[in-house]
Amino acid sequence: MKNSILISSVIFLMISCNTIKNNNVVEAEKVQIPLKLNNPIITDKYTADAAALVYNDKVYLYAGHDQAPDNVEGYRMHEWLAYSSSDMVNWEEHPVPLKPTDFSWASGSAWASQVIERNGKFYWYVTVEHGSIHGKAIGVAIADHPLGPFKDALGRALITNDMTTETKISWDDIDPTVWIDDDGQAYLYWGNTVCHYVKLKENMLEFDGPIETVELPNYTEAPWIHKKGDWYYLSYAYQFPEKIAYAMSKSVTGPWEFKGILNEVAGNSNTNHQAIIEFKGKDYFIYHNGSIPTHGGSFRRSVCVDRLYYNPDGTMKRVIMTSEGIQE
Ligand code: FUB
């Protein structure tokens, strides 16, 4: 759990400055500025692939739990974790709301996910390993509250590896991101190597059309859809090790215009997996790095938050990743 008292090593910067009195520089003083290091936001567990939901004046953050032992190179993720915050600084941990074992047809891997609210229900789209159809799959859990209890909504996968055939890899059907457009039409985007989307019916549990493909330069994975003003943004992990790049459009289905890199490779993690939200009038970029000493890295990752800023033409400024994170 993020505990600002525990994790915020308060560092006192000794800054020399000149004090001006009566228009004369009369003395040099030492001023102490307390500097809190608020990134990563969670320091007692390794967390990755965060997705954030803004609901009722709170941010709910859902993350995969990186559980690989210190000497293991590979994802070991057996549960998702949930946190909430009213200020983006202090984060409260909640009981584990969902595990791959909650899906009887799945065999493990709590990979990337996202929760969305519709008509008072909360739909959690998750990546898991399928138990009987080779490869990764996407399932949906449902709850009446953002913190659950969540249960498998379908009793089967929504998307399986055999539904998409452009690439032969078994982990191409991962990383769901979901969007409900202004006209009520819901869309599910996902994919590794190839970015797909499909319309969802009002029940959020059935396809409402064919699976489509989006062409994006150097697309790796981790799509995230958001909207600001009348611009839609499709951000995604670009190349590998991953940077985050993005494209913009006036429609959630494109055409998408590539706009370049938004965030650089994040510390010593080869994945970066972003979420973008606006909360109480400020914009935030949520991502992960491998910055917890001494075993942090690509399989022991940590969720961080920094501010996001837009240019007047709607493009996004390059994210500046900081150790200080969000201060107020
Ligand atoms: O955490 C497992 C996988 O690593 C995610 O599904 C990808 O987005 C990458 O972060």
mmCIF file of C-alpha atoms in Angstrom, residues 17 46 113 119 122 137 166 172 194 209 234 248 254 263 265 267 289 319:
data_model
loop_
_atom_site.group_PDB
_atom_site.id
_atom_site.type_symbol
_atom_site.label_atom_id
_atom_site.label_comp_id
_atom_site.label_asym_id
_atom_site.label_seq_id
_atom_site.Cartn_x
_atom_site.Cartn_y
_atom_site.Cartn_z
ATOM 1 C CA CYS A 17 19.905 31.556 -1.987
ATOM 2 C CA TYR A 46 5.626 -4.965 -7.232
ATOM 3 C CA SER A 113 -6.641 -5.334 -17.658
ATOM 4 C CA ASN A 119 -25.240 1.749 -15.916
ATOM 5 C CA PHE A 122 -18.388 -2.428 -13.348
ATOM 6 C CA ALA A 137 -7.397 -14.855 -23.816
ATOM 7 C CA GLU A 166 -2.647 -12.279 -38.423
ATOM 8 C CA ASP A 172 -1.346 -11.591 -29.289
ATOM 9 C CA VAL A 194 -1.445 -6.375 -34.118
ATOM 10 C CA GLY A 209 -19.687 -6.360 -35.246
ATOM 11 C CA LEU A 234 -4.793 5.926 -29.048
ATOM 12 C CA MET A 248 -4.889 11.087 -32.714
ATOM 13 C CA GLY A 254 -9.832 6.391 -36.882
ATOM 14 C CA ASN A 263 7.065 8.546 -23.016
ATOM 15 C CA VAL A 265 11.733 3.688 -22.046
ATOM 16 C CA GLY A 267 13.888 3.074 -16.172
ATOM 17 C CA ASN A 289 9.158 1.158 -14.310
ATOM 18 C CA VAL A 319 5.999 12.961 -20.387
#
